Coordinates of C-alpha atoms in Angstrom, one line a residue:
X1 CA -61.7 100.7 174.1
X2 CA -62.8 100.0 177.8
X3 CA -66.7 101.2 178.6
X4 CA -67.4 103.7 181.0
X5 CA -70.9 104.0 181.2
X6 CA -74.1 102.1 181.0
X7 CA -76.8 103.8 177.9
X8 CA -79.9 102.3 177.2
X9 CA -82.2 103.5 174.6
X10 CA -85.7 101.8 173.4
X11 CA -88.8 102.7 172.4
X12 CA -91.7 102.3 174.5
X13 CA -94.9 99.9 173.6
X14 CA -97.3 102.3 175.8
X15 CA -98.3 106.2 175.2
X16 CA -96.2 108.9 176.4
X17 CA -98.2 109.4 179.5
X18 CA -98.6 105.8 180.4
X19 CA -95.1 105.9 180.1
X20 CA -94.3 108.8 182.2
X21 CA -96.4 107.2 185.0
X22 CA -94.2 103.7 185.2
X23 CA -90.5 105.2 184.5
X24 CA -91.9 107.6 187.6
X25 CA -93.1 104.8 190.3
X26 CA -90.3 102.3 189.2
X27 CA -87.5 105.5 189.7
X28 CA -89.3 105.9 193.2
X29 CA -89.2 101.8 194.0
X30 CA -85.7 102.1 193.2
X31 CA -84.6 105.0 195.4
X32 CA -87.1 103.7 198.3
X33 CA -86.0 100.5 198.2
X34 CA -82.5 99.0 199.7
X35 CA -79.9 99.4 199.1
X36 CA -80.8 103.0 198.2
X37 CA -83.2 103.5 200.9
X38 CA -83.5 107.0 200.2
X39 CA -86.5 109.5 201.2
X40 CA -88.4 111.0 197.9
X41 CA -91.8 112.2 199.8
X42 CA -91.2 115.4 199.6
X43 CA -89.9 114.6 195.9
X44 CA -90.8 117.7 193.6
X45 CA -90.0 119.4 190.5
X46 CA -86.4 121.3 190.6
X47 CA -83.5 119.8 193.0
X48 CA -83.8 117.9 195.6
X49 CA -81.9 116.8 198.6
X50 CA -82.5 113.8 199.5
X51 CA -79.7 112.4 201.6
X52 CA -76.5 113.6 202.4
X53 CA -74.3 114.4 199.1
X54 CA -77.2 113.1 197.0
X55 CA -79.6 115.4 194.7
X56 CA -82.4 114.4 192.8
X57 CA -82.9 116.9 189.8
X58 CA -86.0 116.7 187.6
X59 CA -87.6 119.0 184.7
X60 CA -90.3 118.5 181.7
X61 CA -91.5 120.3 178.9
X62 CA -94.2 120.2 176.7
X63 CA -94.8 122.2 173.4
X64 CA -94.2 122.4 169.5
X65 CA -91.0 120.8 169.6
X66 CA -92.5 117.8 171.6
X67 CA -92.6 116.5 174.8
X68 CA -90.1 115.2 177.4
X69 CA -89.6 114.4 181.0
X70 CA -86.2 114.0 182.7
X71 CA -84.9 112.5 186.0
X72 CA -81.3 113.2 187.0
X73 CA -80.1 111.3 190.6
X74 CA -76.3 112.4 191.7
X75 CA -74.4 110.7 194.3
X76 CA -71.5 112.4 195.5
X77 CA -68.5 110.5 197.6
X78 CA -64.6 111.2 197.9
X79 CA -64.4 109.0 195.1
X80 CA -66.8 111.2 192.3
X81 CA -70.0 111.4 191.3
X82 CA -72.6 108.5 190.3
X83 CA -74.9 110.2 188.3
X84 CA -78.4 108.5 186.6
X85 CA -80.1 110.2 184.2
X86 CA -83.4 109.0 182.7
X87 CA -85.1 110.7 180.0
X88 CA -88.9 110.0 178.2
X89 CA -88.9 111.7 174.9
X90 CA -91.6 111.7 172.0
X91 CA -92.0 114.2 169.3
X92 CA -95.6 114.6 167.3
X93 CA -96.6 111.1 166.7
X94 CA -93.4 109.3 166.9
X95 CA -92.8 106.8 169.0
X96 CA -92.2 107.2 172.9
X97 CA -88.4 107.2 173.7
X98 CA -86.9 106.0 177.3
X99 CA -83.2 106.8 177.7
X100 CA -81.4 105.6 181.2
X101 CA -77.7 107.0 181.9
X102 CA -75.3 105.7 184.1
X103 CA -71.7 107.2 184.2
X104 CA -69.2 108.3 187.3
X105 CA -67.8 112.0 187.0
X106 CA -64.0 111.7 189.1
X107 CA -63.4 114.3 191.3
X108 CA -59.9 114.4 189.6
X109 CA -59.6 115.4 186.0
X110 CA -56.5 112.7 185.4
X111 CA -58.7 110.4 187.0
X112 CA -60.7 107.6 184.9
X113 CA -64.2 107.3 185.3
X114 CA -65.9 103.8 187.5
X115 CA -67.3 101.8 184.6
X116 CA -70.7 101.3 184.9
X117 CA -72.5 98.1 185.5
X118 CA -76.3 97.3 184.7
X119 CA -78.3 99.3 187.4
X120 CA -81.8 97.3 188.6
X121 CA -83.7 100.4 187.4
X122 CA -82.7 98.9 183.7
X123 CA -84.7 95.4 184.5
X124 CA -87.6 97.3 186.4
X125 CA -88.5 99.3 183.8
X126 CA -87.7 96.3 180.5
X127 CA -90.6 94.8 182.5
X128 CA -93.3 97.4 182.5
X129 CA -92.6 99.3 179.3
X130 CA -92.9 96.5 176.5
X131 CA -90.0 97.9 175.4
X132 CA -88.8 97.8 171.5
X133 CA -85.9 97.9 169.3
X134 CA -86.9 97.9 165.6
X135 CA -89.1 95.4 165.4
X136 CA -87.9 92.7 168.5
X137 CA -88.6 93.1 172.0
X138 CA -86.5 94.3 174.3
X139 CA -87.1 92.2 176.9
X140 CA -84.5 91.5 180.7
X141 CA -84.4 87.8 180.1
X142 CA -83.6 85.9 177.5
X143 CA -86.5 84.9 175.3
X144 CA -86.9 81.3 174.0
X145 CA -87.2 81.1 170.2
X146 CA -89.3 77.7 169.0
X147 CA -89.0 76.4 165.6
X148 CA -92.2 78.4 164.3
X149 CA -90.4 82.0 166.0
X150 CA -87.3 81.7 163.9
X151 CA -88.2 83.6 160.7
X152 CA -89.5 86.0 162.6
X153 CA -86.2 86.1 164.9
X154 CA -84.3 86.1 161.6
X155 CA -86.2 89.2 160.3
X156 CA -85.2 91.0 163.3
X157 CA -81.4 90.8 162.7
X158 CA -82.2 91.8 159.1
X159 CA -84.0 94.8 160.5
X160 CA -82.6 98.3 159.1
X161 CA -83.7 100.2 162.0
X162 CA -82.0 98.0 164.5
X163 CA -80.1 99.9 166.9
X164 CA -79.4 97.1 169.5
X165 CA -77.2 93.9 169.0
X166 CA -78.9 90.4 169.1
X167 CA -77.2 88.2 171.5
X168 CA -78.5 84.4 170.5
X169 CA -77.5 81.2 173.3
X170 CA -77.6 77.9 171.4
X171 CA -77.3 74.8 173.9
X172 CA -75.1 71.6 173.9
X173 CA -75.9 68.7 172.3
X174 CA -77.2 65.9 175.5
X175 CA -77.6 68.5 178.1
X176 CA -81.5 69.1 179.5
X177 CA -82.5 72.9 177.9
X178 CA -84.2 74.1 180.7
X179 CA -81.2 73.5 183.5
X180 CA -78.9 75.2 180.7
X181 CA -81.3 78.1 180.3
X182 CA -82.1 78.8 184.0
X183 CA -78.2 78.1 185.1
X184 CA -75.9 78.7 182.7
X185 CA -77.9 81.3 179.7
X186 CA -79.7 83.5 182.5
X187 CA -76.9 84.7 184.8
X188 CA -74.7 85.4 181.4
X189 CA -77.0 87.3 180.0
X190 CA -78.4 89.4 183.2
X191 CA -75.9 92.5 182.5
X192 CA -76.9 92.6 179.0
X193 CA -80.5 94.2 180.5
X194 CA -80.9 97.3 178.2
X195 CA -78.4 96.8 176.3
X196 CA -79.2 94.4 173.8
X197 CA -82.2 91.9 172.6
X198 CA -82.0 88.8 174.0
X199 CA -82.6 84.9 172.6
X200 CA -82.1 81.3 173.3
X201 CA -82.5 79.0 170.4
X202 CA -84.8 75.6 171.3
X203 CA -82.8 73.0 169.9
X204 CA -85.2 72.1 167.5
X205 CA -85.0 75.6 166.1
X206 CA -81.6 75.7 166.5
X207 CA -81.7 73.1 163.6
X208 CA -83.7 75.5 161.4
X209 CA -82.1 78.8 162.4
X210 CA -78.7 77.2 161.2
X211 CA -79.9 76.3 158.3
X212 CA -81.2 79.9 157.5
X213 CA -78.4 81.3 158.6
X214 CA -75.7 79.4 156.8
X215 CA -72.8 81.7 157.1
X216 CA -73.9 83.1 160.6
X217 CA -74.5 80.1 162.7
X218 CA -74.5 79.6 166.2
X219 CA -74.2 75.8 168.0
X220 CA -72.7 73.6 170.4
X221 CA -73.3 75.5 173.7
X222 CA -71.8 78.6 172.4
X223 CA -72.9 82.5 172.0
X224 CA -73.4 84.9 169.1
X225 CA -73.5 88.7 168.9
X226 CA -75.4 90.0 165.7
X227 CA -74.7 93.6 165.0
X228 CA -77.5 95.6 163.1
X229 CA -77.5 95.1 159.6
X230 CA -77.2 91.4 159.1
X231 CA -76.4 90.1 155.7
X232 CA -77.8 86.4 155.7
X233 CA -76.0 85.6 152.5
X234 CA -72.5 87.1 153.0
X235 CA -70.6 85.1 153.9
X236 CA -67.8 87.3 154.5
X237 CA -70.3 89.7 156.7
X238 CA -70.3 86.5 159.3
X239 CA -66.8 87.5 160.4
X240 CA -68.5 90.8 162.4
X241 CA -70.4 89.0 164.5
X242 CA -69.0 87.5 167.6
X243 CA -68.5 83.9 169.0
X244 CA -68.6 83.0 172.5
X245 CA -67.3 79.2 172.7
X246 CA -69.3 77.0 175.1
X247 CA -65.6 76.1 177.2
X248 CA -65.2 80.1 178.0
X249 CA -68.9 80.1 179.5
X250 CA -68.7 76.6 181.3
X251 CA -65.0 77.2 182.8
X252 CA -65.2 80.7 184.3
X253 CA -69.0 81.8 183.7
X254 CA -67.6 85.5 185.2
X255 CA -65.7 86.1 183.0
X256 CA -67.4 85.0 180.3
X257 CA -70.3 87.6 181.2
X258 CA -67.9 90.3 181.3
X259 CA -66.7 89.2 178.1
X260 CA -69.9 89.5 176.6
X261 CA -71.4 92.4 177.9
X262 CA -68.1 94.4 176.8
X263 CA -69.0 94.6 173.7
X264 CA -73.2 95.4 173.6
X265 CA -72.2 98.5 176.2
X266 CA -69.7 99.7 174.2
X267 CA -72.2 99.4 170.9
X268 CA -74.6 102.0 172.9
X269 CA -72.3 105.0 173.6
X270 CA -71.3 105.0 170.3
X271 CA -74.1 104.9 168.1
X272 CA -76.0 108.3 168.0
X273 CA -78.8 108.8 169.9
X274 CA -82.0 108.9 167.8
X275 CA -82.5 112.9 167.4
X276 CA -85.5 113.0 169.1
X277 CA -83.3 112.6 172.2
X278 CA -80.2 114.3 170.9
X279 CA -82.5 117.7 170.7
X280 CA -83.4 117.7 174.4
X281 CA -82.4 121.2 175.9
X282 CA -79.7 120.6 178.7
X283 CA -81.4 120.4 182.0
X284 CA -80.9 123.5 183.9
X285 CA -81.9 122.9 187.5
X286 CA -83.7 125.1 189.8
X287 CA -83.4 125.7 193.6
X288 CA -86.5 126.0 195.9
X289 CA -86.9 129.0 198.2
X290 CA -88.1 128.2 201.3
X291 CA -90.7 131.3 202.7
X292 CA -89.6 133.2 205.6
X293 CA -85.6 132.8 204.3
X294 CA -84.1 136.1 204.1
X295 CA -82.9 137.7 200.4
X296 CA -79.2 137.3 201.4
X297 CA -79.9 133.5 202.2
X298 CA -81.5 133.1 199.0
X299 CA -78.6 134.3 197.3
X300 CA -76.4 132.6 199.0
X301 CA -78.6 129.7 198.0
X302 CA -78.3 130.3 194.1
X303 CA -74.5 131.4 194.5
X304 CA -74.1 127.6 195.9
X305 CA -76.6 126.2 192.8
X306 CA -74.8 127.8 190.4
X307 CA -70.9 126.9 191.7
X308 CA -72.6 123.1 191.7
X309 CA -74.0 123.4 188.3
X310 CA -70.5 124.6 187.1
X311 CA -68.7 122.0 188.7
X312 CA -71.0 119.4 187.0
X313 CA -70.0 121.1 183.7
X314 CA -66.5 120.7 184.2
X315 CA -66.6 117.2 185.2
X316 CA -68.6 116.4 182.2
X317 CA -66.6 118.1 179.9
X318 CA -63.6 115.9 180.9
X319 CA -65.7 113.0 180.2
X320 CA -67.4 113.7 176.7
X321 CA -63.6 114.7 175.5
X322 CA -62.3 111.3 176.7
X323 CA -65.5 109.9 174.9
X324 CA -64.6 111.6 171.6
X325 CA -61.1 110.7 171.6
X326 CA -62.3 107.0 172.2
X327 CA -64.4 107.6 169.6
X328 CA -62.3 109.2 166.8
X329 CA -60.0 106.2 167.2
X330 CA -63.1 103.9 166.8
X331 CA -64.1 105.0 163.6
X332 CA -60.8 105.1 162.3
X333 CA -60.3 101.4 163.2
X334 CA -64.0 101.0 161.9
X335 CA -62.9 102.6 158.9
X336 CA -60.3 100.9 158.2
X337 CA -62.2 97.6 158.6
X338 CA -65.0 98.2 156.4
X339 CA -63.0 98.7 153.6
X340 CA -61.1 96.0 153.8
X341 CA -64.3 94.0 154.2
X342 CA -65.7 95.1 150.9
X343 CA -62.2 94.6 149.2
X344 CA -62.9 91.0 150.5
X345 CA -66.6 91.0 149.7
X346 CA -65.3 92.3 145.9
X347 CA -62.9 89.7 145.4
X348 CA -65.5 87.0 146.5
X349 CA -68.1 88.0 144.0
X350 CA -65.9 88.5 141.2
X351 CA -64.4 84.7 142.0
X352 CA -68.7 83.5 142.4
X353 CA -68.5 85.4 138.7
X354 CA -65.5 83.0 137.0
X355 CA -67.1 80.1 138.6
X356 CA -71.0 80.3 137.1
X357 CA -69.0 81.4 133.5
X358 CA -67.0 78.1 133.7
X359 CA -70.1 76.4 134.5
X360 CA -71.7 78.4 131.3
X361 CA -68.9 76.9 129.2
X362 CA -70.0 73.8 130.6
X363 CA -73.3 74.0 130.2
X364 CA -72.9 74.9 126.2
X365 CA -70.2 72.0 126.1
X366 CA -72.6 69.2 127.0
X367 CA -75.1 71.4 124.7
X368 CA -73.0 71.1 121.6
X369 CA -72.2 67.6 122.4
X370 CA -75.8 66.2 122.2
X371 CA -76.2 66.4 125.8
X372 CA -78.8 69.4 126.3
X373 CA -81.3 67.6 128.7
X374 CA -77.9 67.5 131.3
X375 CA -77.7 71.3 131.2
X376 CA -79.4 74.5 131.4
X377 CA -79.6 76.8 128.5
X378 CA -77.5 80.1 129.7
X379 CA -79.7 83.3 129.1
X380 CA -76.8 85.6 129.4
X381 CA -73.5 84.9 128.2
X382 CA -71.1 86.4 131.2
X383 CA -69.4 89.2 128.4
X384 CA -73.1 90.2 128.2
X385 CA -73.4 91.9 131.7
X386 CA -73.1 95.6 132.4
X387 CA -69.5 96.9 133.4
X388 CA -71.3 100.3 134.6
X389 CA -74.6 101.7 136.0
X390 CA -75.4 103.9 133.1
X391 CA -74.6 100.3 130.7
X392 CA -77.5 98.8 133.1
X393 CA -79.7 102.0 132.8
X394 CA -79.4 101.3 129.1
X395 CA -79.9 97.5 129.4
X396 CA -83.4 97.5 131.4
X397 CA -84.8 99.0 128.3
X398 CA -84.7 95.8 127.1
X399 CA -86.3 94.5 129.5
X400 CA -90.1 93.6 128.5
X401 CA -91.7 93.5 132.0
X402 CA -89.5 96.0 134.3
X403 CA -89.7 99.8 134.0
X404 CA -87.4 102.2 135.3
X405 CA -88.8 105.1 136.2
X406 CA -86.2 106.9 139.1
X407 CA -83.6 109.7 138.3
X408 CA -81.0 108.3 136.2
X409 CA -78.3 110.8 137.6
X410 CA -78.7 109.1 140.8
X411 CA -78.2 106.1 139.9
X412 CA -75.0 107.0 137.5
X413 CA -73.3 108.5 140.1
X414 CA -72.9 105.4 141.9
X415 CA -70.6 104.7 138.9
X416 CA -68.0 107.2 140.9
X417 CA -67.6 105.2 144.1
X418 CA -64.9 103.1 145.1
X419 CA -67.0 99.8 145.0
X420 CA -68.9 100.1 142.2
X421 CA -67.6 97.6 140.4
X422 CA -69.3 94.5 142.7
X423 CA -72.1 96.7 142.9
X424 CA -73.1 96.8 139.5
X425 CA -72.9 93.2 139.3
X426 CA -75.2 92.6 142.1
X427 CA -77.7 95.2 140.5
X428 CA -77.3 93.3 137.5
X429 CA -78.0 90.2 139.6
X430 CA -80.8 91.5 141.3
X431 CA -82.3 93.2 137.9
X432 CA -82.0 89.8 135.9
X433 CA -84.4 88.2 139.1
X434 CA -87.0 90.3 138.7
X435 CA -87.4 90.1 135.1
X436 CA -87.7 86.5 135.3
X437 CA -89.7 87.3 138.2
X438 CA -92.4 89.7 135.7
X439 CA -91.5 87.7 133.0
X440 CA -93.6 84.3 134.8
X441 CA -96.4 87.0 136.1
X442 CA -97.2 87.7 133.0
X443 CA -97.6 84.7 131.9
X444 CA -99.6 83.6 135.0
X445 CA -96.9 81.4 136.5
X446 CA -96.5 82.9 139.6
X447 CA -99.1 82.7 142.8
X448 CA -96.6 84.5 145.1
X449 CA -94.5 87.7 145.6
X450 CA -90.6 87.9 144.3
X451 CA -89.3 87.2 147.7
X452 CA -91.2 84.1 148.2
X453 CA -90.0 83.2 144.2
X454 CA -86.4 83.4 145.1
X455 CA -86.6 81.3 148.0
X456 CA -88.6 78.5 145.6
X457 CA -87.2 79.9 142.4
X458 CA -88.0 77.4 139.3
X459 CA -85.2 75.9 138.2
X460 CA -83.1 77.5 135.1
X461 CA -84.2 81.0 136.2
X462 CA -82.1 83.9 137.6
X463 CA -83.2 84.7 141.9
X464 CA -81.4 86.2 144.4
X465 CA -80.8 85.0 147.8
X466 CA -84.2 85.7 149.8
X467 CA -82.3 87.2 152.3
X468 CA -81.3 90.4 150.3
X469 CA -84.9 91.4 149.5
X470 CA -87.2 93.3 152.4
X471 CA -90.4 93.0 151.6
X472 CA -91.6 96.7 152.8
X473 CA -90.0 99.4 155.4
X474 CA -90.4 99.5 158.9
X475 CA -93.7 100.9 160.7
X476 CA -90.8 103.6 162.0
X477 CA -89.6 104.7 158.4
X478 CA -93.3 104.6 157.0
X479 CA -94.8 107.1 160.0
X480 CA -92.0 109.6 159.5
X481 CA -93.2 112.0 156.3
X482 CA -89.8 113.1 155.7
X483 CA -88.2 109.4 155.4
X484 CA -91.5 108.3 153.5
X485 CA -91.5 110.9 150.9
X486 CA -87.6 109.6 149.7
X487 CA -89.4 106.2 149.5
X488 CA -92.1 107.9 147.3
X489 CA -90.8 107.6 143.6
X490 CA -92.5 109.0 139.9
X491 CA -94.5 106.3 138.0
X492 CA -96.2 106.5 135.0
X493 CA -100.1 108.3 135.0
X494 CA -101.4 104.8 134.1
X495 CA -100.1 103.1 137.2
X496 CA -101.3 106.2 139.6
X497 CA -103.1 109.1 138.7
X498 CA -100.7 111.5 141.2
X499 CA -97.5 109.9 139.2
X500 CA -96.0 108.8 142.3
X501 CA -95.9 105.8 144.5
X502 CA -94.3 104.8 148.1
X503 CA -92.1 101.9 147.4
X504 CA -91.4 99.9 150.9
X505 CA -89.4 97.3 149.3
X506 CA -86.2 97.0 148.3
X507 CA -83.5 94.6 147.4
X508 CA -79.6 95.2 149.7
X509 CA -77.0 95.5 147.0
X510 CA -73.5 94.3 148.8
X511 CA -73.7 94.3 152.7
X512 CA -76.3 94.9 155.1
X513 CA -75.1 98.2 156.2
X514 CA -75.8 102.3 155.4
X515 CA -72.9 102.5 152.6
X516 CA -74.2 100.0 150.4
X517 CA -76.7 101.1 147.5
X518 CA -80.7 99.9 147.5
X519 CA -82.8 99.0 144.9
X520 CA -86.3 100.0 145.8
X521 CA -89.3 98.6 143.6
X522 CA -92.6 97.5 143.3
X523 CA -95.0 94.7 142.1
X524 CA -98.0 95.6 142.9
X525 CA -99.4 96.5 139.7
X526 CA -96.9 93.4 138.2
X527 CA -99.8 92.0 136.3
X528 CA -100.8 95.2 134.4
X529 CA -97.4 97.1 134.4
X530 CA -94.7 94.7 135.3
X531 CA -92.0 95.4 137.8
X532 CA -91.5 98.7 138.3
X533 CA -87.8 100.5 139.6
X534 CA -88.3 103.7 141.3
X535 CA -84.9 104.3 142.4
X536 CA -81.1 102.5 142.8
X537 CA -79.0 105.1 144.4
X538 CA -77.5 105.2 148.0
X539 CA -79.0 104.1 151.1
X540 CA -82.3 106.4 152.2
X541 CA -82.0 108.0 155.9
X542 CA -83.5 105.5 158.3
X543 CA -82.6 105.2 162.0
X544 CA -79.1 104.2 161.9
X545 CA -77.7 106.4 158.4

């Protein structure tokens, strides 16, 4: 699907009026400036004209439903309309929204729309908002990541709330780092302003990140494109994030950045906007009566309004139903991608499941044949584990140190959906971790929290991969009281006295994405109560379910 228009939508680090006051003077530098060079002095609220074929629109609103402030700049030619929209949104305390719109209208319904590139406005206002995406900066250039930045770096494309990809630039082995960053990164990724958050790996981190990142690595010169909702260790989940080789960038660097940005604009018409923005009234513009005009002029005035506000209509009907069909045939394609994926991801878990039995029969082998202090003693037997999720319901009661305390229906009716079957295992997986995990606090043998005990996890014990545990939700998820209270689970008087408790973190069962079930629990009170469960059940609403 070829991209039409340029959308980019990030949270702003300053207040609401702070930002209202830069996206204003950086909207005025832009029209001022050349190659615009247009006159906004007598710039005011309703529509302007200020050149020949060009209006400036703008409207804002503040009450119970929030606040919001909107910009709308239309340039009419022979060839269509260039129209600019950009938005500031925040409702109650949430966080300050900046949406910027760029997207031709064609005169000619069987016409197809310009596609947008990056407009300057995009950089000017990355650099004055301390813009955000989830936890990363959104910065215009790329932003080196040292050795010490890369956990942090890797967070961020495990991020739930991402909205944005992460494009990461590795460099060649023998060429200087600063000539490749300034003349080869830089210029690739200047359209990708806006549109996604930016990184160039140091090659000493690069050496670290790679290591983290086994099945998602990115070397030799070339470029990766991490979607939201990375899955460190899946290895099949590598395959949807993108490669750029190093030969495409060096031999026809144009290209290349077409190539690249392709992608990242395409990513931002199609995921929803967050609904904050999506509940902004549609701007209805009004014209300015000049005193001493006459009531016919007036009217003649509105008459001419209204036939350009219906004319806008119809031109952006034409687009959003070209936008939906592009869409429908996206998510079918997605559709049928994603389940092929976890077919694949199924298949690879069940074969990860014959291998660590035949190691088991190994194990016992050099057991029974004197050999004990060559193996590990096997805890579980593999015709031990669960088939279902009401068999592991039933099976945590036998667990000394973990408590479930969550609805079971929720959790059985997992049981109905089509990829249960890889998903029990992984609960099982993840279940079996943290009771050796509560097992060791309880006897005193642990001085740090699960996910840190998986990474070093004492050998003959059962741990997860790290990378499938978050440690607590996002400052996003914790500051809306809707999303917060799903995250809020019973527990037991003796733990709380209100018999309920917010539980942040949470281990991914499958992939890193809003299908695949979560197991949310909590060790604070690990030492008195053990680990306690308060839910395994589908994926809570964040930003992107």
């Amino acid at each position: 699907m070829e991209t039409r228009r340029y959308r980019m939508v990030v949270a702003s680090g300053l207040d609401y009026v702070k930002t209202g006051a830069q996206v204003d003077d950086q909207l005025r530098r832009w029209l001022r400036e050349p190659p615009k060079g247009y006159d906004i002095d007598a710039f005011a609220d309703g529509r302007n004209e200020i050149a020949d074929g060009v209006t400036l629109d703008h409207d804002s609103a503040t009450g119970a439903s929030g606040s919001y402030g909107r910009w709308r700049l239309r340039e009419t030619s022979s060839a269509g309309t260039w129209q600019t929209t950009t938005l500031i949104r925040q409702v109650g305390d949430g966080p300050t929204w900046v949406h910027l719109d760029v997207e031709h209208l064609p005169h000619d319904p069987e016409a197809r729309p310009v596609p947008a590139k990056t407009p300057r406005l995009a950089k000017s206002l990355l650099g004055v908002l301390d813009a955000r995406d989830g936890h990363a900066d959104v910065t215009a250039d790329p932003r080196v990541v040292e050795t010490e930045d890369v956990d942090d770096v890797i967070d961020e494309l495990c991020d739930g709330n991402r909205r944005l990809p992460v494009v990461v630039a590795s460099t060649p082995y023998g060429v200087d780092f600063d000539s490749w960053l300034e003349q080869t990164v830089d210029p690739l990724f200047r359209p990708l302003a806006g549109l996604a958050v930016l990184y160039v790996l140091a090659p000493e981190a690069e050496v670290r990140f790679n290591r983290a990142m086994e099945y998602h690595r990115v070397f030799g010169g070339g470029v990766r494109t991490y979607l939201p909702g990375v899955d460190p260790a899946w290895a099949a989940d590598g395959q949807r994030h993108r490669v750029m080789s190093r030969r495409l960038i060096t031999e026809d660097p144009r290209r290349a950045s077409r190539i690249l940005v392709q992608f990242p604009q395409s990513l931002a018409t199609r995921v929803p906007l967050p609904a904050e923005l999506d509940s902004v009234p549609v701007m209805r513009t009004r014209v300015k009566n000049e005193t001493g005009t006459s009531e016919l002029d007036r009217l003649r005035d509105e008459n001419h309004a209204l036939s350009a506000i219906l004319d806008e209509a119809g031109h952006e009907q034409r687009v959003r139903a070209d936008e939906i069909r592009d869409l429908k045939r996206a998510l079918e394609e997605a559709g049928v991608n994603e389940t092929q994926l976890f077919v694949d991801y199924d298949e690879q878990y069940k074969d990860l499941h014959k291998a660590r039995a035949q190691v088991r029969l190994l194990q016992q082998r050099l057991i029974t044949l004197g050999a004990a202090e060559a193996a590990y003693t096997p805890d579980d037997s593999p015709s031990a584990e669960p088939t279902s999720f009401a068999e592991i319901l039933d099976r945590i009661a036998e667990m000394e140190h973990v408590r479930f305390t969550g609805v079971r229906k929720i959790t059985l009716e997992l049981d109905d959906q089509a990829y249960g079957s890889s998903w029990v295992r992984m609960t099982w997986d993840a279940l079996l971790a943290l009771r050796d995990f509560a097992d060791a606090a309880a006897k005193g043998q642990v001085n740090c929290d699960f996910k840190q005990w998986c990474a070093d996890a004492p050998e003959g014990v059962h741990a997860i991969p790290p990378r499938k545990i978050v440690r607590d939700e996002s400052k996003t998820v914790k500051a809306k009281a809707d999303w917060r209270k799903e995250r809020t689970f019973p527990v037991p008087a003796e733990v709380d006295a209100r018999r309920k408790l917010f539980m942040g973190a949470h281990v991914r069962i499958g992939g890193g994405n809003t299908i695949a079930p979560r197991l949310h629990y909590s060790e604070a009170t690990c030492a008195d109560h053990g680990i306690l469960v308060g839910y395994i059940g589908p994926h809570l609403t964040n930003t992107l379910t």
